[in-house]
């Protein structure tokens, strides 16, 4: 991995950073993800050719860093509902099992690479039949139709999607702020006042909740919603300022472009 | 008298074996893929384990002869191949290189399929934590994995496994020849470190301000 | 003293010769066509007649060894081939032991040559994403494809096309008789994967929901 990052607490190859964090030699809190992303983007710009493998590896590690960091930033404390706490621990155990599994297969993969590298030093004999035997060869085209041939050609020339940088591990974003704003504008006049918990009920993906939250902030900024929160980490109450008339499109324009 | 007969029989056995050896050598010369012992057994009307015994002694023989090539057991069969020590010369002769390197992602996906086969794409995705569709398709196009069966459960998911080509590329006889997965499970200190990194901090609810907000 | 030196030199010569022999053995084992001595001469930076001397002594050596194969001089080069005495076994292997069906890889390769002819091996490799040398060789040996011309570009790559025999077997007059490929309509999974690959560069966050969640 050629990407080197320089942060106040760490300077060196990017992939090593994850190892160090896991070994607690670098405090994750103090690592700015922004710095890392910047360093990486700079590296990409300097690159003459786009290195797909590098990009993929980066995204994977970055995703793990984000996940770890998000987890540490999760509010916790004495007020946790026992059910929630259990859930958090359960989730943690699952994540731990997943990380161990990931590491195991990473190791296995490097072993496979070694095996294949060793094996690639030998070439098989593929000379095939000598002239004298050629007339004996069984009929390979038996049962093959023109259509089979066409299908085979289509299969072969089908675009290979694997040349994509896959970003699935960064939760797929199903919701957009625009949509969330639109939904709120529809829902809120009817509901009047509601807690954030209520508003996000039924949403399972963290990203969807975040998008909802951003939509609320936006509407708050526009002055059509009021937000209050009595305790820190307490319930957030959202209420509609009923006298405000807004035109949908005006608002939505903010997000386009 | 009977001793002489026994001697004669032995000679004819050795003779028969020598014949089989030569026939095997000739066939391996024209074969394009590794030839499984069962094919030789069928051809010579000899038990498979007898063929394996003969072939294994041939493998040893060619190894000891220190030639530029050797006879090996690979992907469930036998084949002649150039020796690794001659790789630099063969490489210069065969200008067209070996098939391209696999990316780290492809290699990890391949490892999961190899060790967990038969396995569905969804199961591989679950382990990798990322969608593996593109990578799996690539591996399939390279002939390293293939659909081997269907899940009997609901949905009848396609199950994947590794191919002959995979075994050849890895230089092994069967997937049983892969190093045991247990060897790669991280040690307790690594697991502990991972665990620590995930610890839910109970008391301090310190949320430091970060640049990213 | 000088005698000792001469002896040393001889030993190192023998050593060098043994090295060359092994490299030649390795190359001949994997070469598809007979290899002319001039190629070896160039590779090892040795005189052609020196190579011929070494190769001829190898020919003798393999003949004496009475194996199932031998090293012969043919078509201006050297190659390993099965021994004529083993012909009956090789024939039986071809008739009984080999698969009678085209493999998926061979089928795709044949289809590409049929539809895209004239085409070079490198171009077929590029389309299939894997090295096709062995497969093309097989198809050529089976009389289904053949060299038809040479590329006019640099390198003058050999271009391949299908044979008369192929047309007859397919029951068509000319390749124009193959069903048209039509406009390639990628399946939904391909579209989805391509779309995903574009997401990285997309600024907008309007992304359709995917099954994988």
XYZ file of C-alpha atoms in Angstrom:
683
model
C 0.000 0.000 0.000
C 1.658 3.142 -1.175
C -0.524 5.668 0.553
C 1.178 7.430 3.400
C -0.724 9.579 5.811
C 0.467 12.264 8.160
C -1.718 13.084 11.128
C -0.776 14.725 14.412
C -0.528 11.320 16.048
C 0.568 9.097 13.258
C 2.666 9.214 10.149
C 3.247 6.289 7.869
C 1.629 3.790 5.576
C -2.123 3.806 5.754
C -2.698 0.088 6.141
C -0.402 -0.019 9.143
C -2.619 2.507 10.847
C -5.418 0.028 11.297
C -3.065 -2.476 12.877
C -1.732 0.161 15.257
C -5.212 1.225 16.260
C -6.185 -2.341 16.904
C -3.075 -2.754 19.005
C -4.006 0.443 20.820
C -0.759 2.096 19.896
C -2.600 4.918 18.242
C -5.697 6.403 19.809
C -8.525 6.293 17.346
C -10.106 9.417 18.826
C -7.075 11.392 17.846
C -6.955 10.214 14.283
C -8.689 12.568 11.975
C -10.407 10.663 9.236
C -10.499 13.846 7.237
C -6.701 14.046 7.198
C -6.515 10.486 6.013
C -8.999 10.966 3.245
C -7.203 14.123 2.135
C -3.868 12.344 2.036
C -5.419 9.586 0.038
C -7.056 11.902 -2.463
C -3.786 13.683 -2.923
C -2.103 10.364 -3.529
C -4.726 9.499 -6.111
C -4.146 12.749 -7.944
C -0.437 12.146 -8.062
C -0.958 8.680 -9.392
C -0.435 8.408 -13.121
C -2.780 5.498 -13.400
C -5.751 4.847 -11.267
C -4.854 1.922 -9.047
C -8.046 0.042 -8.454
C -6.647 -2.300 -5.876
C -5.245 0.545 -3.860
C -8.554 2.350 -3.991
C -10.497 -0.706 -2.909
C -8.160 -1.510 -0.078
C -8.337 2.066 1.093
C -12.101 2.085 1.104
C -12.198 -1.131 3.086
C -9.813 0.101 5.731
C -11.466 3.490 5.841
C -14.828 1.820 6.317
C -13.498 -0.207 9.224
C -11.990 2.924 10.779
C -15.272 4.759 10.438
C -17.138 1.870 11.955
C -14.742 1.615 14.885
C -14.837 5.324 15.433
C -18.608 5.521 15.196
C -18.823 2.769 17.749
C -16.602 4.601 20.183
C -18.590 7.757 19.756
C -21.805 5.994 20.540
C -23.411 7.505 23.590
C -23.489 5.127 26.480
C -23.459 5.406 30.233
C -25.513 4.592 33.229
C -28.822 5.537 31.773
C -28.803 2.767 29.228
C -31.914 0.696 29.186
C -30.897 -2.915 30.042
C -32.403 -4.111 26.774
C -30.403 -1.597 24.817
C -27.276 -2.438 26.688
C -27.733 -6.079 25.932
C -28.244 -5.133 22.314
C -25.039 -3.147 22.246
C -23.043 -5.999 23.724
C -24.609 -8.435 21.370
C -23.814 -6.219 18.453
C -20.282 -5.869 19.717
C -19.841 -9.620 19.955
C -21.106 -10.032 16.448
C -18.729 -7.405 15.187
C -15.869 -9.018 17.047
C -16.658 -12.407 15.540
C -16.801 -10.751 12.146
C -13.453 -9.049 12.578
C -11.837 -12.304 13.688
C -13.318 -14.075 10.692
C -12.137 -11.326 8.370
C -8.629 -11.526 9.731
C -8.638 -15.305 9.399
C -9.545 -15.180 5.728
C -7.112 -12.350 5.094
C -4.387 -14.669 6.365
C -5.764 -17.586 4.383
C -5.785 -15.423 1.263
C -2.159 -14.486 1.665
C -1.338 -18.162 2.064
C -3.259 -18.929 -1.133
C -1.345 -16.200 -2.900
C 1.888 -17.796 -1.810
C 0.719 -21.193 -3.027
C -0.284 -19.805 -6.381
C 2.949 -17.873 -6.705
C 4.918 -21.045 -6.058
C 2.746 -22.963 -8.507
C 3.086 -20.269 -11.160
C 6.804 -21.036 -11.396
C 5.896 -24.226 -13.214
C 4.216 -24.436 -16.597
C 2.150 -27.462 -17.527
C 2.748 -29.406 -20.685
C -0.016 -28.368 -23.045
C 1.451 -29.374 -26.380
C -1.433 -31.705 -27.079
C -1.706 -34.370 -29.709
C 0.884 -35.063 -32.333
C -0.189 -34.890 -35.964
C -0.515 -38.661 -36.246
C -3.360 -38.727 -33.743
C -5.349 -35.725 -34.885
C -7.767 -37.684 -37.021
C -8.783 -39.741 -34.000
C -10.154 -36.914 -31.947
C -13.744 -37.383 -30.871
C -16.379 -35.084 -32.265
C -16.425 -32.161 -29.924
C -19.181 -30.301 -31.702
C -21.702 -33.042 -31.166
C -24.979 -31.452 -30.149
C -23.638 -27.906 -30.378
C -26.014 -25.590 -32.222
C -25.513 -22.191 -33.809
C -27.568 -20.734 -31.005
C -25.266 -22.296 -28.391
C -22.405 -20.572 -30.122
C -24.215 -17.260 -30.099
C -24.960 -17.588 -26.391
C -21.333 -18.453 -25.655
C -20.162 -15.389 -27.555
C -22.604 -13.135 -25.709
C -21.429 -14.588 -22.421
C -17.824 -13.966 -23.316
C -18.266 -10.379 -24.439
C -20.556 -9.404 -21.582
C -19.068 -6.417 -19.756
C -17.190 -7.402 -16.683
C -18.677 -5.574 -13.742
C -15.801 -6.533 -11.504
C -13.793 -3.526 -12.590
C -15.880 -1.473 -10.233
C -14.844 -0.068 -6.935
C -17.324 -1.598 -4.652
C -18.607 0.624 -1.954
C -21.238 -1.646 -0.499
C -19.436 -1.932 2.807
C -20.114 1.724 3.281
C -23.787 1.367 4.003
C -25.750 1.859 0.822
C -27.557 5.115 1.024
C -31.170 4.452 0.296
C -32.552 7.732 1.478
C -31.783 11.240 0.370
C -32.158 14.383 2.349
C -34.409 15.758 -0.367
C -36.809 12.888 0.064
C -36.690 13.122 3.820
C -37.487 16.828 3.697
C -40.417 16.118 1.424
C -41.708 13.447 3.771
C -41.402 15.716 6.780
C -43.275 18.477 5.035
C -46.064 16.046 4.366
C -46.108 14.410 7.774
C -45.375 17.194 10.210
C -48.378 19.486 9.654
C -50.592 16.538 10.547
C -48.555 15.289 13.489
C -47.801 18.630 15.081
C -45.289 17.594 17.761
C -43.416 14.356 17.865
C -40.241 12.875 19.306
C -37.275 12.090 17.093
C -37.536 8.489 18.217
C -41.081 8.352 16.890
C -40.052 9.987 13.636
C -37.386 7.399 12.989
C -39.370 4.415 14.147
C -39.164 1.648 11.603
C -35.903 2.888 10.140
C -33.252 0.245 10.570
C -30.258 1.700 8.802
C -28.248 4.220 10.702
C -27.785 6.203 7.537
C -31.530 6.595 7.110
C -31.782 7.962 10.613
C -28.935 10.329 9.922
C -30.630 11.519 6.740
C -33.836 12.142 8.676
C -31.889 14.068 11.249
C -30.233 16.215 8.569
C -33.647 16.921 7.056
C -34.930 18.063 10.427
C -31.925 20.338 10.889
C -32.523 21.811 7.470
C -36.191 22.514 8.187
C -35.195 23.955 11.550
C -32.836 26.293 9.745
C -35.697 27.299 7.470
C -37.754 28.053 10.525
C -40.529 25.605 9.825
C -39.585 23.189 12.597
C -38.736 23.686 16.233
C -36.429 21.361 18.079
C -35.855 20.956 21.795
C -33.984 18.527 23.921
C -34.195 18.699 27.704
C -31.417 16.320 28.803
C -28.238 15.607 26.929
C -28.812 12.334 25.137
C -32.418 12.735 26.099
C -35.403 12.717 23.857
C -35.413 15.206 21.014
C -38.791 16.763 20.374
C -39.675 18.073 16.967
C -42.648 20.310 16.358
C -44.123 21.987 13.323
C -44.553 25.764 13.269
C -48.003 25.640 11.853
C -48.184 29.221 10.684
C -45.335 28.827 8.274
C -46.277 28.454 4.665
C -43.596 27.011 2.509
C -43.304 26.145 -1.093
C -41.827 22.720 -1.573
C -39.720 23.571 -4.514
C -38.012 26.506 -2.847
C -36.740 24.222 -0.187
C -35.765 21.425 -2.420
C -33.696 23.709 -4.569
C -31.261 24.033 -1.728
C -30.158 20.488 -2.201
C -29.825 20.321 -5.895
C -26.512 21.121 -7.488
C 11.172 -75.274 -9.665
C 8.410 -73.310 -8.012
C 11.027 -70.822 -7.051
C 11.924 -70.380 -10.661
C 8.304 -69.892 -11.542
C 7.936 -67.228 -8.885
C 11.004 -65.552 -10.259
C 9.547 -65.651 -13.740
C 6.310 -64.204 -12.525
C 8.161 -61.401 -10.806
C 10.033 -60.646 -13.957
C 6.831 -60.542 -15.935
C 5.286 -58.272 -13.278
C 8.200 -55.939 -13.501
C 7.894 -56.140 -17.229
C 4.180 -55.332 -17.095
C 4.880 -52.437 -14.804
C 7.538 -51.101 -17.122
C 5.041 -51.285 -19.950
C 2.462 -49.398 -17.983
C 5.025 -46.777 -17.032
C 5.956 -46.197 -20.641
C 2.327 -46.018 -21.733
C 1.585 -43.514 -18.959
C 4.552 -41.415 -20.022
C 3.375 -41.422 -23.626
C -0.166 -40.451 -22.679
C 0.966 -37.674 -20.353
C 2.985 -36.315 -23.243
C -0.178 -35.639 -25.285
C -2.640 -34.894 -22.480
C -3.649 -31.267 -22.058
C -5.058 -31.576 -18.543
C -3.875 -33.622 -15.553
C -4.887 -37.252 -16.118
C -6.680 -38.871 -13.171
C -5.409 -42.343 -12.164
C -8.890 -43.770 -12.782
C -8.440 -43.206 -16.513
C -5.181 -45.160 -16.519
C -6.812 -47.865 -14.413
C -9.594 -48.198 -16.976
C -7.203 -48.190 -19.902
C -4.804 -50.806 -18.522
C -7.430 -52.769 -16.622
C -5.503 -52.418 -13.407
C -6.676 -51.356 -9.932
C -6.571 -47.614 -9.260
C -4.330 -47.986 -6.219
C -1.888 -50.012 -8.283
C -1.810 -47.145 -10.793
C -1.283 -44.678 -7.977
C 1.591 -46.752 -6.638
C 3.218 -46.851 -10.058
C 2.654 -43.154 -10.698
C 3.968 -42.159 -7.295
C 7.149 -44.111 -7.886
C 7.419 -42.360 -11.258
C 7.006 -39.013 -9.506
C 9.913 -39.929 -7.203
C 11.972 -41.173 -10.091
C 11.617 -37.925 -12.040
C 12.365 -35.881 -8.956
C 15.577 -37.774 -8.314
C 16.647 -37.502 -11.950
C 16.977 -33.723 -11.520
C 15.749 -32.869 -14.968
C 14.335 -29.555 -16.124
C 10.834 -30.921 -15.687
C 8.986 -33.146 -13.281
C 5.955 -35.348 -13.009
C 3.531 -34.188 -10.363
C 0.211 -35.008 -8.854
C -2.092 -32.039 -9.184
C -5.840 -31.331 -9.368
C -6.659 -35.004 -8.971
C -4.373 -36.212 -11.746
C -0.820 -36.445 -13.004
C 0.971 -34.144 -15.391
C 4.397 -33.174 -16.580
C 5.431 -29.614 -15.861
C 8.547 -27.496 -15.962
C 10.528 -27.205 -12.743
C 10.278 -24.023 -10.680
C 14.065 -23.572 -10.850
C 13.755 -23.143 -14.590
C 11.048 -20.495 -14.259
C 13.286 -17.664 -15.437
C 14.097 -19.455 -18.695
C 10.586 -20.672 -19.383
C 9.247 -17.225 -18.679
C 11.618 -15.699 -21.202
C 10.631 -18.302 -23.747
C 6.897 -18.009 -23.228
C 6.464 -14.321 -23.742
C 2.796 -14.387 -23.016
C 2.732 -14.264 -19.254
C 0.676 -16.315 -16.885
C -2.816 -15.062 -16.278
C -2.996 -11.816 -14.456
C -2.625 -11.405 -10.737
C -5.684 -11.479 -8.565
C -6.500 -8.430 -6.480
C -6.476 -8.678 -2.696
C -10.279 -8.580 -2.671
C -10.512 -11.395 -5.215
C -7.993 -13.468 -3.309
C -9.897 -13.112 -0.027
C -13.164 -14.001 -1.705
C -11.493 -16.984 -3.331
C -10.163 -18.097 0.058
C -13.651 -17.990 1.548
C -15.118 -20.040 -1.295
C -12.217 -22.494 -1.121
C -12.583 -23.132 2.594
C -16.346 -22.876 2.953
C -17.531 -24.536 -0.241
C -20.241 -25.122 -1.202
C -21.249 -21.589 -0.290
C -23.752 -19.064 -1.602
C -22.867 -15.577 -2.745
C -24.871 -14.102 0.110
C -22.882 -16.139 2.622
C -19.602 -14.960 1.109
C -20.882 -11.375 1.241
C -21.787 -11.821 4.885
C -18.268 -12.940 5.729
C -16.519 -10.306 3.622
C -18.842 -7.595 4.894
C -19.072 -6.274 1.342
C -21.040 -7.175 -1.709
C -19.070 -9.746 -3.663
C -21.093 -10.054 -6.825
C -18.560 -8.492 -9.163
C -15.627 -10.289 -7.616
C -17.394 -13.652 -7.715
C -18.280 -13.148 -11.342
C -14.686 -12.329 -12.136
C -13.470 -15.453 -10.345
C -16.024 -17.489 -12.252
C -14.937 -15.996 -15.565
C -11.363 -16.868 -14.765
C -12.508 -20.423 -14.201
C -11.411 -20.469 -10.553
C -14.848 -20.987 -9.042
C -18.083 -22.308 -10.428
C -21.647 -23.069 -9.502
C -21.611 -26.532 -7.980
C -25.098 -27.056 -6.603
C -28.160 -25.371 -5.235
C -29.128 -24.821 -1.658
C -31.967 -27.072 -0.592
C -33.347 -24.348 1.666
C -35.839 -21.690 0.630
C -34.688 -19.599 -2.280
C -32.531 -22.397 -3.686
C -29.488 -20.161 -3.698
C -26.735 -21.112 -6.113
C -23.805 -22.615 -4.239
C -20.263 -22.070 -5.410
C -17.112 -24.134 -5.147
C -13.602 -24.124 -6.553
C -12.665 -25.736 -9.872
C -9.935 -27.988 -11.272
C -8.345 -24.837 -12.614
C -8.162 -23.483 -9.060
C -6.372 -26.618 -7.879
C -3.947 -26.335 -10.780
C -3.326 -22.678 -10.061
C -2.639 -23.483 -6.404
C -0.504 -26.480 -7.287
C -2.497 -28.824 -5.075
C -4.190 -32.153 -5.644
C -7.491 -31.410 -3.897
C -8.937 -28.830 -1.512
C -7.908 -31.180 1.283
C -4.388 -30.088 0.375
C -5.025 -26.525 1.519
C -3.415 -25.601 4.824
C -6.022 -25.979 7.590
C -8.003 -22.810 8.218
C -7.340 -23.152 11.934
C -3.770 -22.050 11.272
C -5.004 -18.622 10.276
C -7.313 -17.835 13.165
C -5.731 -14.850 14.891
C -4.103 -15.560 18.238
C -5.725 -14.646 21.560
C -3.735 -11.412 21.843
C -5.101 -10.175 18.524
C -8.645 -11.152 19.425
C -8.221 -9.357 22.729
C -6.965 -6.262 20.974
C -9.903 -6.358 18.610
C -12.218 -6.771 21.537
C -10.660 -3.819 23.343
C -11.104 -1.666 20.289
C -14.799 -2.428 20.347
C -15.304 -2.008 24.057
C -18.337 0.060 24.824
C -17.024 2.687 27.179
C -19.345 2.538 30.138
C -18.405 5.490 32.295
C -16.792 8.235 30.351
C -19.075 9.604 27.756
C -16.347 11.662 26.275
C -17.200 12.710 22.833
C -14.213 14.645 21.661
C -14.708 17.269 19.087
C -13.379 16.050 15.820
C -12.620 17.986 12.713
C -15.088 16.015 10.735
C -17.839 16.999 13.071
C 48.987 -26.385 -12.093
C 47.779 -25.596 -15.577
C 46.399 -29.119 -15.678
C 44.392 -28.411 -12.581
C 43.127 -25.201 -14.089
C 42.031 -27.029 -17.214
C 40.253 -29.545 -15.032
C 38.476 -26.811 -13.147
C 37.457 -25.153 -16.367
C 36.119 -28.440 -17.642
C 34.088 -28.942 -14.513
C 32.575 -25.522 -14.804
C 31.831 -26.215 -18.466
C 30.089 -29.416 -17.538
C 28.242 -27.503 -14.927
C 27.174 -24.858 -17.407
C 26.149 -27.517 -19.853
C 24.043 -29.283 -17.229
C 22.313 -25.999 -16.553
C 21.570 -25.456 -20.203
C 20.300 -29.016 -20.574
C 17.866 -28.561 -17.722
C 16.632 -25.241 -19.090
C 16.166 -26.820 -22.529
C 14.262 -29.729 -20.980
C 11.973 -27.333 -19.156
C 11.274 -25.276 -22.260
C 10.733 -28.293 -24.508
C 8.341 -29.776 -21.982
C 6.039 -26.748 -22.165
C 6.628 -25.622 -25.758
C 3.690 -26.092 -28.076
C 5.708 -26.276 -31.296
C 9.162 -27.662 -32.076
C 11.809 -25.207 -30.824
C 14.575 -24.313 -33.289
C 18.111 -24.385 -31.850
C 18.575 -20.745 -32.807
C 16.042 -19.767 -30.142
C 18.029 -21.597 -27.468
C 21.239 -20.071 -28.775
C 19.780 -16.621 -28.384
C 18.333 -17.364 -24.953
C 21.528 -18.797 -23.441
C 23.919 -16.651 -25.486
C 25.686 -19.715 -26.816
C 26.648 -20.665 -30.398
C 23.999 -22.511 -32.372
C 26.292 -25.471 -33.065
C 27.029 -25.758 -29.375
C 23.256 -25.949 -28.755
C 22.904 -28.552 -31.479
C 25.674 -30.622 -29.914
C 23.958 -30.479 -26.530
C 20.520 -31.237 -27.975
C 21.785 -34.147 -30.030
C 23.381 -35.703 -26.992
C 20.059 -35.217 -25.205
C 18.276 -36.955 -28.070
C 20.602 -39.933 -27.642
C 20.179 -39.877 -23.915
C 16.364 -39.997 -24.105
C 16.464 -42.734 -26.711
C 18.672 -44.881 -24.491
C 16.472 -44.264 -21.473
C 13.632 -46.157 -23.185
C 10.864 -44.002 -21.829
C 7.348 -43.675 -23.186
C 8.412 -40.503 -24.934
C 11.461 -39.276 -26.765
C 13.185 -36.113 -27.813
C 13.284 -35.724 -31.560
C 14.430 -33.283 -34.177
C 11.502 -32.302 -36.333
C 10.455 -29.394 -38.537
C 13.697 -27.535 -37.895
C 13.439 -27.793 -34.131
C 13.361 -30.113 -31.161
C 10.378 -31.457 -29.319
C 9.319 -34.134 -26.882
C 6.722 -36.515 -28.240
C 5.172 -39.845 -27.402
C 6.993 -42.901 -28.702
C 5.536 -44.673 -31.719
C 5.589 -47.954 -29.766
C 3.049 -46.452 -27.405
C 0.748 -45.318 -30.184
C -1.951 -47.874 -29.370
C -2.227 -46.586 -25.796
C -2.288 -42.992 -26.902
C -5.037 -43.849 -29.375
C -7.079 -45.590 -26.741
C -6.598 -42.663 -24.409
C -7.865 -40.281 -27.091
C -10.886 -42.437 -27.833
C -11.815 -43.449 -24.319
C -10.210 -41.156 -21.862
C -10.860 -37.698 -23.175
C -13.934 -35.676 -22.739
C -16.149 -35.650 -25.815
C -17.644 -32.290 -25.154
C -16.300 -28.837 -25.595
C -15.580 -27.249 -22.249
C -17.284 -23.942 -21.494
C -13.930 -22.208 -21.990
C -13.391 -23.848 -25.390
C -16.931 -23.022 -26.413
C -16.547 -19.345 -25.565
C -13.205 -19.166 -27.317
C -14.591 -20.828 -30.441
C -17.585 -18.495 -30.394
C -15.367 -15.415 -30.161
C -13.220 -16.573 -33.064
C -16.340 -17.401 -35.092
C -17.978 -14.033 -34.550
C -14.956 -11.768 -34.435
C -12.685 -13.315 -37.073
C -10.042 -12.579 -38.115
C -8.783 -12.179 -34.575
C -5.444 -12.604 -32.823
C -4.884 -14.818 -29.826
C -4.081 -11.778 -27.721
C -7.425 -10.237 -28.643
C -9.275 -13.393 -27.685
C -7.350 -13.436 -24.388
C -8.336 -9.842 -23.776
C -12.014 -10.610 -24.313
C -12.032 -13.760 -22.223
C -9.855 -12.238 -19.527
C -7.674 -15.346 -19.367
C -4.810 -16.808 -21.329
C -6.274 -18.873 -24.168
C -3.160 -20.405 -25.682
C -3.950 -24.001 -24.674
C -7.607 -23.740 -25.669
C -6.834 -22.170 -29.060
C -4.229 -24.846 -29.702
C -6.811 -27.502 -28.937
C -9.406 -25.954 -31.256
C -6.809 -25.656 -33.984
C -5.795 -29.276 -33.563
C -9.423 -30.282 -33.809
C -9.617 -28.476 -37.124
C -12.237 -25.983 -35.963
C -10.107 -22.856 -36.240
C -6.956 -22.023 -38.158
C -4.509 -19.268 -38.917
C -6.014 -17.194 -41.698
C -3.785 -14.148 -42.049
C -1.421 -11.826 -40.281
C -2.117 -8.518 -38.696
C -0.651 -5.651 -40.705
C 0.136 -3.744 -37.534
C 3.378 -3.947 -35.566
C 4.160 -7.466 -34.414
C 2.316 -9.040 -37.333
C 0.216 -11.139 -34.990
C -1.263 -14.311 -36.424
C -4.982 -13.901 -37.013
C -7.365 -16.807 -36.580
C -10.655 -17.721 -38.172
C -12.961 -20.701 -38.359
C -12.429 -23.497 -40.879
C -14.499 -25.030 -43.637
C -14.942 -28.009 -41.334
C -16.463 -25.734 -38.717
C -18.982 -24.360 -41.235
C -19.919 -27.850 -42.321
C -20.392 -28.998 -38.770
C -22.588 -26.017 -38.015
C -24.532 -26.622 -41.197
C -23.947 -23.148 -42.599
C -22.474 -21.808 -45.819
C -20.471 -19.013 -44.345
C -20.057 -17.275 -41.018
C -22.731 -14.858 -42.187
C -25.066 -17.760 -41.513
C -24.454 -17.552 -37.760
C -27.359 -16.062 -35.835
C -26.784 -12.325 -35.389
C -25.424 -11.306 -31.997
C -27.852 -8.445 -31.960
C -27.417 -5.540 -29.734
C -26.018 -6.737 -26.511
C -28.591 -6.242 -23.826
C -26.937 -6.729 -20.481
C -28.960 -8.541 -17.862
C -30.286 -6.652 -14.837
C -27.463 -7.880 -12.603
C -24.870 -6.466 -14.982
C -26.640 -3.137 -15.152
C -26.811 -3.032 -11.412
C -23.146 -3.828 -10.997
C -22.113 -1.253 -13.571
C -24.294 1.267 -11.876
C -22.662 0.506 -8.567
C -19.293 1.088 -10.107
C -20.390 4.554 -11.120
C -21.537 5.462 -7.676
C -18.048 6.243 -6.550
C -17.856 9.190 -8.855
C -21.436 10.261 -8.513
C -22.000 13.387 -6.491
C -25.661 12.978 -5.961
C -26.889 10.721 -3.277
C -29.781 9.417 -5.275
C -29.046 5.771 -5.222
C -31.627 3.108 -5.793
C -32.144 0.576 -3.086
C -30.311 -2.662 -3.688
C -31.234 -6.111 -2.544
C -28.046 -6.513 -0.622
C -29.030 -3.714 1.693
